[in-house]
Amino acid sequence: MSVDPRRMFTRAEVWHAWQRQGCVCNVCRRAIPFDLMHGDHVVAWSLGGPTSMENLQALCGSCNLRKGNSPQEVMAARFGFPADRLRPGSGELRQWQREALPLVLSLVGHEPVLVEACPGAGKTMFGLEVVYRLVEAGRVSRLLVVVPTLGIADGWRWSASIANPNAPSMPLHTSRDWRPVDPIDDDWLGAVVTYQSLFAQTEMFLAHATDPGHRTLVIFDEVHHAGSDAAWGISAQEAFATGAAGVLSLSGTPFRIGKDPIIFAPSKGGHARPHYRYSYDRAIADGACRPVQFVQTRGETTFRAEDGVVHTVTFDDEPLTDLGQRRRLRAALEWIGTGSIAEKMLRDANRYILGLRDRGDVDAAGLVVCIDCDHADRVAAHMKAHVIGFRPVVACSRRRDQNDPDPANALRFFRSSHDPWIVAVNMISEGVDIPRLRVVVYLTNRVTLLSFRQIVGRVVRTDPVNVDDHGRVYLPADHRLLEMAEHITDAPDLLPPPIMIVTDGNDAYRLVIDADGNTTSVPFETLGTVGEQGAAFDTDGREANAVLIECARRFIEREALTGTDPESLALAAAGSPRLREALLELRDTQ
């Protein structure tokens, strides 16, 4: 069999075919804009069909996908999805999920719905329950879930798989095993894809959402990534604004609307206004999330400014200018040396992880969040040489050590391993469910409300293996970080204004001075830091200063106590006058 040497039709030829057909798809007869039409060989080119006007029809993307190289007309898709391909979950819904479910089911299909639930609350299971109810009722027959990263896509697919008995199971593709140019056949309910894939193949996702005979539900996970004027948001609107039968948006972080509104998200007064909100303070009260302790590290930083002058400042030196505060934080983060602020945070956090493991939490783990991949590599090297004796798992977009796992699989490896530490930059910022994470070491210059809450959210997920558990965050005693930590359980309307520090590609800091984005470059050289014990506080409102923590440390050593640590004991003493008095008796001892 010979094939035509010319493989593709020209756009002019497709336009003429589209006009000849009355500006509709030749199969489903829908009126589709020309820029979304495909030129199709009626008899497939691979089967000997000529690339000629007589063998040309203009098809919409969905019909062209379904037709493939078949010479026959596209079979009409049957509405509905086989019931035996779905299975209800055996897990009991949480109280907030039971409250939100009837509201969401009543609104989906009539208007875009936004649900905001704090990290660890169970948004994925809730989303799957919504899908199950809608498919079972015959209201939708296809699902497309859009997520920020492949790691989150893996989480959705696992949650929807038969391996997870708690949530409803349903067959879903992911971007790892399926391409948007491939059809979604009747054995699959749909796919989990990234915002980047949606941007790269917008027309294909419009085709899947408008497949004849199907009604498509689109779920946007962590929807705050999709600003209406940004590339991802524009693609989402083009693909689904008119083609989807329903839109459900999920977010784990209260977010501001600002100058670039979020797609499909109602707003008022600069904040998103979800149809249902489940806050972190309520999740703690319900036992759905862990409480969190924040442990400060104080100390002294020394750096040389661009004018050559050497400055030495501590975290107790107030007030500093905005520039001085940013330089102080930069020095504390980037200097990874013996006795430094960063090393103290790492050593204290590792001591805490070892204590948890000794007390029976055998797979307790910690996350170090760094500035960039170079910083992460230096942190990992220092941890190997001076803190833990081996290189921790490093999850970065670029490998700096040939023994590090492949970036695409680093999270998979760590999730199923017993390794105590993972060092990352952005790959574990949101939506990644690793319940054994108990500690975060905050060594990043991301000082936005959104980033801070996302990072703290990595240690709020409950671990059913450990009944009386809590998360812990080690952070420099920068007042901006401490203010956000103190407001971690506040409603969005009560949050302090946003603050941001970002970097450019040359390791020269771009410092955002205000919410309008005014920036200043700050080249300088860090000369050293010295770390000291700082105060601690938790989401229950208890506080313990550095003196009380040191007394607790001496008390534990004197009494040879097990089952606690200095910070936890000091926080307990904050609510017990007798214990506090007993600890403070050791203030003047050596």
JSON list of C-alpha atoms in Angstrom, two decimals, residues 224-399:
[
{"chain": "A", "resi": 224, "resn": "HIS", "atom": "CA", "xyz": [-4.98, 29.94, 43.22]},
{"chain": "A", "resi": 225, "resn": "HIS", "atom": "CA", "xyz": [-2.31, 29.03, 40.63]},
{"chain": "A", "resi": 226, "resn": "ALA", "atom": "CA", "xyz": [-4.62, 30.07, 37.80]},
{"chain": "A", "resi": 227, "resn": "GLY", "atom": "CA", "xyz": [-4.89, 33.85, 37.59]},
{"chain": "A", "resi": 228, "resn": "SER", "atom": "CA", "xyz": [-7.40, 34.94, 34.99]},
{"chain": "A", "resi": 229, "resn": "ASP", "atom": "CA", "xyz": [-4.82, 37.03, 33.11]},
{"chain": "A", "resi": 230, "resn": "ALA", "atom": "CA", "xyz": [-1.95, 34.53, 33.42]},
{"chain": "A", "resi": 231, "resn": "ALA", "atom": "CA", "xyz": [-1.15, 31.78, 30.94]},
{"chain": "A", "resi": 232, "resn": "TRP", "atom": "CA", "xyz": [-2.54, 28.91, 33.02]},
{"chain": "A", "resi": 233, "resn": "GLY", "atom": "CA", "xyz": [-5.73, 30.79, 33.83]},
{"chain": "A", "resi": 234, "resn": "ILE", "atom": "CA", "xyz": [-6.30, 31.87, 30.23]},
{"chain": "A", "resi": 235, "resn": "SER", "atom": "CA", "xyz": [-5.90, 28.26, 29.04]},
{"chain": "A", "resi": 236, "resn": "ALA", "atom": "CA", "xyz": [-8.32, 27.00, 31.68]},
{"chain": "A", "resi": 237, "resn": "GLN", "atom": "CA", "xyz": [-10.96, 29.51, 30.63]},
{"chain": "A", "resi": 238, "resn": "GLU", "atom": "CA", "xyz": [-10.51, 28.73, 26.94]},
{"chain": "A", "resi": 239, "resn": "ALA", "atom": "CA", "xyz": [-10.82, 25.00, 27.53]},
{"chain": "A", "resi": 240, "resn": "PHE", "atom": "CA", "xyz": [-13.60, 24.83, 30.10]},
{"chain": "A", "resi": 241, "resn": "ALA", "atom": "CA", "xyz": [-15.55, 28.09, 30.48]},
{"chain": "A", "resi": 242, "resn": "THR", "atom": "CA", "xyz": [-18.26, 26.91, 28.07]},
{"chain": "A", "resi": 243, "resn": "GLY", "atom": "CA", "xyz": [-17.32, 23.28, 27.49]},
{"chain": "A", "resi": 244, "resn": "ALA", "atom": "CA", "xyz": [-17.49, 21.86, 31.03]},
{"chain": "A", "resi": 245, "resn": "ALA", "atom": "CA", "xyz": [-20.76, 20.64, 32.50]},
{"chain": "A", "resi": 246, "resn": "GLY", "atom": "CA", "xyz": [-19.52, 21.64, 35.96]},
{"chain": "A", "resi": 247, "resn": "VAL", "atom": "CA", "xyz": [-16.51, 23.26, 37.68]},
{"chain": "A", "resi": 248, "resn": "LEU", "atom": "CA", "xyz": [-15.35, 22.57, 41.23]},
{"chain": "A", "resi": 249, "resn": "SER", "atom": "CA", "xyz": [-12.33, 24.51, 42.51]},
{"chain": "A", "resi": 250, "resn": "LEU", "atom": "CA", "xyz": [-10.40, 23.47, 45.62]},
{"chain": "A", "resi": 251, "resn": "SER", "atom": "CA", "xyz": [-7.80, 25.38, 47.62]},
{"chain": "A", "resi": 252, "resn": "GLY", "atom": "CA", "xyz": [-5.97, 24.70, 50.85]},
{"chain": "A", "resi": 253, "resn": "THR", "atom": "CA", "xyz": [-4.83, 28.28, 51.40]},
{"chain": "A", "resi": 254, "resn": "PRO", "atom": "CA", "xyz": [-6.82, 31.50, 51.86]},
{"chain": "A", "resi": 255, "resn": "PHE", "atom": "CA", "xyz": [-5.77, 33.68, 48.97]},
{"chain": "A", "resi": 256, "resn": "ARG", "atom": "CA", "xyz": [-6.17, 37.28, 47.90]},
{"chain": "A", "resi": 257, "resn": "ILE", "atom": "CA", "xyz": [-7.62, 38.14, 44.52]},
{"chain": "A", "resi": 258, "resn": "GLY", "atom": "CA", "xyz": [-5.52, 41.26, 43.87]},
{"chain": "A", "resi": 259, "resn": "LYS", "atom": "CA", "xyz": [-5.02, 42.68, 40.40]},
{"chain": "A", "resi": 260, "resn": "ASP", "atom": "CA", "xyz": [-5.26, 39.27, 38.69]},
{"chain": "A", "resi": 261, "resn": "PRO", "atom": "CA", "xyz": [-8.50, 37.53, 39.73]},
{"chain": "A", "resi": 262, "resn": "ILE", "atom": "CA", "xyz": [-8.47, 33.75, 40.07]},
{"chain": "A", "resi": 263, "resn": "ILE", "atom": "CA", "xyz": [-10.47, 31.84, 37.48]},
{"chain": "A", "resi": 264, "resn": "PHE", "atom": "CA", "xyz": [-13.95, 30.64, 38.49]},
{"chain": "A", "resi": 265, "resn": "ALA", "atom": "CA", "xyz": [-13.50, 32.10, 42.02]},
{"chain": "A", "resi": 266, "resn": "PRO", "atom": "CA", "xyz": [-16.05, 34.52, 43.52]},
{"chain": "A", "resi": 267, "resn": "SER", "atom": "CA", "xyz": [-14.46, 37.36, 45.48]},
{"chain": "A", "resi": 268, "resn": "LYS", "atom": "CA", "xyz": [-15.23, 40.25, 47.77]},
{"chain": "A", "resi": 269, "resn": "GLY", "atom": "CA", "xyz": [-12.99, 42.86, 49.32]},
{"chain": "A", "resi": 270, "resn": "GLY", "atom": "CA", "xyz": [-9.82, 41.47, 47.73]},
{"chain": "A", "resi": 271, "resn": "HIS", "atom": "CA", "xyz": [-10.30, 37.93, 49.09]},
{"chain": "A", "resi": 272, "resn": "ALA", "atom": "CA", "xyz": [-11.73, 34.82, 47.51]},
{"chain": "A", "resi": 273, "resn": "ARG", "atom": "CA", "xyz": [-15.20, 34.07, 48.86]},
{"chain": "A", "resi": 274, "resn": "PRO", "atom": "CA", "xyz": [-15.63, 30.28, 48.86]},
{"chain": "A", "resi": 275, "resn": "HIS", "atom": "CA", "xyz": [-19.03, 28.64, 48.91]},
{"chain": "A", "resi": 276, "resn": "TYR", "atom": "CA", "xyz": [-17.72, 26.57, 51.84]},
{"chain": "A", "resi": 277, "resn": "ARG", "atom": "CA", "xyz": [-14.70, 27.22, 54.08]},
{"chain": "A", "resi": 278, "resn": "TYR", "atom": "CA", "xyz": [-13.08, 24.86, 56.59]},
{"chain": "A", "resi": 279, "resn": "SER", "atom": "CA", "xyz": [-10.46, 26.68, 58.67]},
{"chain": "A", "resi": 280, "resn": "TYR", "atom": "CA", "xyz": [-7.34, 25.37, 60.37]},
{"chain": "A", "resi": 281, "resn": "ASP", "atom": "CA", "xyz": [-8.51, 26.29, 63.87]},
{"chain": "A", "resi": 282, "resn": "ARG", "atom": "CA", "xyz": [-11.70, 24.28, 63.37]},
{"chain": "A", "resi": 283, "resn": "ALA", "atom": "CA", "xyz": [-9.69, 21.37, 61.92]},
{"chain": "A", "resi": 284, "resn": "ILE", "atom": "CA", "xyz": [-7.54, 21.30, 65.07]},
{"chain": "A", "resi": 285, "resn": "ALA", "atom": "CA", "xyz": [-10.64, 21.34, 67.27]},
{"chain": "A", "resi": 286, "resn": "ASP", "atom": "CA", "xyz": [-12.17, 18.50, 65.23]},
{"chain": "A", "resi": 287, "resn": "GLY", "atom": "CA", "xyz": [-8.98, 16.43, 65.38]},
{"chain": "A", "resi": 288, "resn": "ALA", "atom": "CA", "xyz": [-8.77, 16.51, 61.58]},
{"chain": "A", "resi": 289, "resn": "CYS", "atom": "CA", "xyz": [-5.38, 18.28, 61.69]},
{"chain": "A", "resi": 290, "resn": "ARG", "atom": "CA", "xyz": [-2.44, 18.38, 64.07]},
{"chain": "A", "resi": 291, "resn": "PRO", "atom": "CA", "xyz": [-1.63, 21.41, 66.21]},
{"chain": "A", "resi": 292, "resn": "VAL", "atom": "CA", "xyz": [1.74, 22.98, 65.41]},
{"chain": "A", "resi": 293, "resn": "GLN", "atom": "CA", "xyz": [4.59, 24.21, 67.59]},
{"chain": "A", "resi": 294, "resn": "PHE", "atom": "CA", "xyz": [6.88, 27.00, 66.36]},
{"chain": "A", "resi": 295, "resn": "VAL", "atom": "CA", "xyz": [10.46, 27.05, 67.68]},
{"chain": "A", "resi": 296, "resn": "GLN", "atom": "CA", "xyz": [12.47, 30.21, 67.07]},
{"chain": "A", "resi": 297, "resn": "THR", "atom": "CA", "xyz": [16.21, 30.43, 66.60]},
{"chain": "A", "resi": 298, "resn": "ARG", "atom": "CA", "xyz": [17.77, 33.77, 67.50]},
{"chain": "A", "resi": 299, "resn": "GLY", "atom": "CA", "xyz": [21.33, 34.86, 67.01]},
{"chain": "A", "resi": 300, "resn": "GLU", "atom": "CA", "xyz": [23.82, 37.22, 65.43]},
{"chain": "A", "resi": 301, "resn": "THR", "atom": "CA", "xyz": [24.45, 37.84, 61.73]},
{"chain": "A", "resi": 302, "resn": "THR", "atom": "CA", "xyz": [27.46, 39.55, 60.16]},
{"chain": "A", "resi": 303, "resn": "PHE", "atom": "CA", "xyz": [27.53, 40.76, 56.56]},
{"chain": "A", "resi": 304, "resn": "ARG", "atom": "CA", "xyz": [29.27, 43.26, 54.32]},
{"chain": "A", "resi": 305, "resn": "ALA", "atom": "CA", "xyz": [26.98, 45.69, 52.46]},
{"chain": "A", "resi": 306, "resn": "GLU", "atom": "CA", "xyz": [27.57, 46.91, 48.92]},
{"chain": "A", "resi": 307, "resn": "ASP", "atom": "CA", "xyz": [29.40, 49.98, 50.28]},
{"chain": "A", "resi": 308, "resn": "GLY", "atom": "CA", "xyz": [31.98, 47.75, 51.95]},
{"chain": "A", "resi": 309, "resn": "VAL", "atom": "CA", "xyz": [30.80, 48.43, 55.50]},
{"chain": "A", "resi": 310, "resn": "VAL", "atom": "CA", "xyz": [30.56, 45.37, 57.78]},
{"chain": "A", "resi": 311, "resn": "HIS", "atom": "CA", "xyz": [27.38, 45.14, 59.89]},
{"chain": "A", "resi": 312, "resn": "THR", "atom": "CA", "xyz": [26.63, 42.85, 62.83]},
{"chain": "A", "resi": 313, "resn": "VAL", "atom": "CA", "xyz": [22.98, 42.63, 63.87]},
{"chain": "A", "resi": 314, "resn": "THR", "atom": "CA", "xyz": [20.89, 40.22, 65.89]},
{"chain": "A", "resi": 315, "resn": "PHE", "atom": "CA", "xyz": [17.22, 39.26, 65.70]},
{"chain": "A", "resi": 316, "resn": "ASP", "atom": "CA", "xyz": [16.74, 41.23, 68.91]},
{"chain": "A", "resi": 317, "resn": "ASP", "atom": "CA", "xyz": [17.89, 44.47, 67.24]},
{"chain": "A", "resi": 318, "resn": "GLU", "atom": "CA", "xyz": [14.74, 46.45, 66.51]},
{"chain": "A", "resi": 319, "resn": "PRO", "atom": "CA", "xyz": [13.76, 48.52, 64.77]},
{"chain": "A", "resi": 320, "resn": "LEU", "atom": "CA", "xyz": [15.71, 47.88, 61.58]},
{"chain": "A", "resi": 321, "resn": "THR", "atom": "CA", "xyz": [14.87, 49.31, 58.19]},
{"chain": "A", "resi": 322, "resn": "ASP", "atom": "CA", "xyz": [13.12, 47.03, 55.71]},
{"chain": "A", "resi": 323, "resn": "LEU", "atom": "CA", "xyz": [16.43, 46.61, 53.93]},
{"chain": "A", "resi": 324, "resn": "GLY", "atom": "CA", "xyz": [18.21, 45.74, 57.18]},
{"chain": "A", "resi": 325, "resn": "GLN", "atom": "CA", "xyz": [15.61, 43.10, 58.05]},
{"chain": "A", "resi": 326, "resn": "ARG", "atom": "CA", "xyz": [15.96, 41.48, 54.66]},
{"chain": "A", "resi": 327, "resn": "ARG", "atom": "CA", "xyz": [19.73, 41.42, 54.83]},
{"chain": "A", "resi": 328, "resn": "ARG", "atom": "CA", "xyz": [19.61, 39.92, 58.32]},
{"chain": "A", "resi": 329, "resn": "LEU", "atom": "CA", "xyz": [17.27, 37.14, 57.15]},
{"chain": "A", "resi": 330, "resn": "ARG", "atom": "CA", "xyz": [19.34, 36.47, 54.05]},
{"chain": "A", "resi": 331, "resn": "ALA", "atom": "CA", "xyz": [22.48, 36.03, 56.16]},
{"chain": "A", "resi": 332, "resn": "ALA", "atom": "CA", "xyz": [20.69, 33.70, 58.57]},
{"chain": "A", "resi": 333, "resn": "LEU", "atom": "CA", "xyz": [19.46, 31.51, 55.72]},
{"chain": "A", "resi": 334, "resn": "GLU", "atom": "CA", "xyz": [22.49, 31.25, 53.47]},
{"chain": "A", "resi": 335, "resn": "TRP", "atom": "CA", "xyz": [25.34, 30.83, 55.99]},
{"chain": "A", "resi": 336, "resn": "ILE", "atom": "CA", "xyz": [25.57, 27.08, 56.65]},
{"chain": "A", "resi": 337, "resn": "GLY", "atom": "CA", "xyz": [28.55, 26.82, 58.98]},
{"chain": "A", "resi": 338, "resn": "THR", "atom": "CA", "xyz": [29.47, 25.41, 62.39]},
{"chain": "A", "resi": 339, "resn": "GLY", "atom": "CA", "xyz": [27.56, 27.19, 65.14]},
{"chain": "A", "resi": 340, "resn": "SER", "atom": "CA", "xyz": [25.46, 29.14, 62.65]},
{"chain": "A", "resi": 341, "resn": "ILE", "atom": "CA", "xyz": [21.77, 29.95, 62.96]},
{"chain": "A", "resi": 342, "resn": "ALA", "atom": "CA", "xyz": [20.94, 27.51, 60.17]},
{"chain": "A", "resi": 343, "resn": "GLU", "atom": "CA", "xyz": [23.02, 24.72, 61.71]},
{"chain": "A", "resi": 344, "resn": "LYS", "atom": "CA", "xyz": [21.36, 25.17, 65.10]},
{"chain": "A", "resi": 345, "resn": "MET", "atom": "CA", "xyz": [17.95, 24.83, 63.50]},
{"chain": "A", "resi": 346, "resn": "LEU", "atom": "CA", "xyz": [19.06, 21.67, 61.68]},
{"chain": "A", "resi": 347, "resn": "ARG", "atom": "CA", "xyz": [20.69, 20.12, 64.76]},
{"chain": "A", "resi": 348, "resn": "ASP", "atom": "CA", "xyz": [17.74, 20.87, 67.05]},
{"chain": "A", "resi": 349, "resn": "ALA", "atom": "CA", "xyz": [15.27, 19.54, 64.48]},
{"chain": "A", "resi": 350, "resn": "ASN", "atom": "CA", "xyz": [17.28, 16.37, 63.96]},
{"chain": "A", "resi": 351, "resn": "ARG", "atom": "CA", "xyz": [17.53, 15.81, 67.72]},
{"chain": "A", "resi": 352, "resn": "TYR", "atom": "CA", "xyz": [13.75, 16.14, 67.91]},
{"chain": "A", "resi": 353, "resn": "ILE", "atom": "CA", "xyz": [13.24, 13.63, 65.04]},
{"chain": "A", "resi": 354, "resn": "LEU", "atom": "CA", "xyz": [15.55, 11.12, 66.75]},
{"chain": "A", "resi": 355, "resn": "GLY", "atom": "CA", "xyz": [13.60, 11.56, 70.00]},
{"chain": "A", "resi": 356, "resn": "LEU", "atom": "CA", "xyz": [10.30, 10.89, 68.24]},
{"chain": "A", "resi": 357, "resn": "ARG", "atom": "CA", "xyz": [11.71, 7.74, 66.66]},
{"chain": "A", "resi": 358, "resn": "ASP", "atom": "CA", "xyz": [13.07, 6.54, 69.99]},
{"chain": "A", "resi": 359, "resn": "ARG", "atom": "CA", "xyz": [9.61, 7.00, 71.51]},
{"chain": "A", "resi": 360, "resn": "GLY", "atom": "CA", "xyz": [7.93, 4.80, 68.92]},
{"chain": "A", "resi": 361, "resn": "ASP", "atom": "CA", "xyz": [7.22, 7.14, 66.00]},
{"chain": "A", "resi": 362, "resn": "VAL", "atom": "CA", "xyz": [9.62, 5.03, 63.97]},
{"chain": "A", "resi": 363, "resn": "ASP", "atom": "CA", "xyz": [9.19, 6.72, 60.60]},
{"chain": "A", "resi": 364, "resn": "ALA", "atom": "CA", "xyz": [9.01, 10.36, 61.79]},
{"chain": "A", "resi": 365, "resn": "ALA", "atom": "CA", "xyz": [10.58, 12.61, 59.18]},
{"chain": "A", "resi": 366, "resn": "GLY", "atom": "CA", "xyz": [11.55, 16.21, 58.55]},
{"chain": "A", "resi": 367, "resn": "LEU", "atom": "CA", "xyz": [11.55, 18.61, 55.61]},
{"chain": "A", "resi": 368, "resn": "VAL", "atom": "CA", "xyz": [14.09, 21.39, 55.03]},
{"chain": "A", "resi": 369, "resn": "VAL", "atom": "CA", "xyz": [12.76, 24.07, 52.66]},
{"chain": "A", "resi": 370, "resn": "CYS", "atom": "CA", "xyz": [15.58, 25.96, 50.93]},
{"chain": "A", "resi": 371, "resn": "ILE", "atom": "CA", "xyz": [16.02, 29.02, 48.72]},
{"chain": "A", "resi": 372, "resn": "ASP", "atom": "CA", "xyz": [17.10, 27.30, 45.49]},
{"chain": "A", "resi": 373, "resn": "CYS", "atom": "CA", "xyz": [18.82, 24.13, 44.27]},
{"chain": "A", "resi": 374, "resn": "ASP", "atom": "CA", "xyz": [22.35, 25.42, 45.00]},
{"chain": "A", "resi": 375, "resn": "HIS", "atom": "CA", "xyz": [21.31, 26.28, 48.55]},
{"chain": "A", "resi": 376, "resn": "ALA", "atom": "CA", "xyz": [19.64, 22.89, 48.94]},
{"chain": "A", "resi": 377, "resn": "ASP", "atom": "CA", "xyz": [22.82, 21.13, 47.83]},
{"chain": "A", "resi": 378, "resn": "ARG", "atom": "CA", "xyz": [24.90, 23.05, 50.38]},
{"chain": "A", "resi": 379, "resn": "VAL", "atom": "CA", "xyz": [22.39, 22.28, 53.13]},
{"chain": "A", "resi": 380, "resn": "ALA", "atom": "CA", "xyz": [22.39, 18.57, 52.21]},
{"chain": "A", "resi": 381, "resn": "ALA", "atom": "CA", "xyz": [26.20, 18.47, 52.15]},
{"chain": "A", "resi": 382, "resn": "HIS", "atom": "CA", "xyz": [26.39, 20.14, 55.58]},
{"chain": "A", "resi": 383, "resn": "MET", "atom": "CA", "xyz": [23.81, 17.74, 57.04]},
{"chain": "A", "resi": 384, "resn": "LYS", "atom": "CA", "xyz": [25.87, 14.81, 55.77]},
{"chain": "A", "resi": 385, "resn": "ALA", "atom": "CA", "xyz": [29.14, 16.16, 57.17]},
{"chain": "A", "resi": 386, "resn": "HIS", "atom": "CA", "xyz": [28.00, 17.65, 60.48]},
{"chain": "A", "resi": 387, "resn": "VAL", "atom": "CA", "xyz": [24.44, 16.70, 61.44]},
{"chain": "A", "resi": 388, "resn": "ILE", "atom": "CA", "xyz": [23.20, 13.24, 60.37]},
{"chain": "A", "resi": 389, "resn": "GLY", "atom": "CA", "xyz": [26.22, 11.53, 58.82]},
{"chain": "A", "resi": 390, "resn": "PHE", "atom": "CA", "xyz": [24.67, 10.79, 55.42]},
{"chain": "A", "resi": 391, "resn": "ARG", "atom": "CA", "xyz": [23.15, 12.76, 52.58]},
{"chain": "A", "resi": 392, "resn": "PRO", "atom": "CA", "xyz": [19.42, 13.35, 52.97]},
{"chain": "A", "resi": 393, "resn": "VAL", "atom": "CA", "xyz": [16.99, 12.86, 50.09]},
{"chain": "A", "resi": 394, "resn": "VAL", "atom": "CA", "xyz": [17.13, 15.96, 47.88]},
{"chain": "A", "resi": 395, "resn": "ALA", "atom": "CA", "xyz": [14.06, 16.87, 45.78]},
{"chain": "A", "resi": 396, "resn": "CYS", "atom": "CA", "xyz": [15.00, 19.67, 43.39]},
{"chain": "A", "resi": 397, "resn": "SER", "atom": "CA", "xyz": [14.28, 20.46, 39.77]},
{"chain": "A", "resi": 398, "resn": "ARG", "atom": "CA", "xyz": [18.02, 20.24, 39.04]},
{"chain": "A", "resi": 399, "resn": "ARG", "atom": "CA", "xyz": [20.33, 17.55, 40.40]}
]
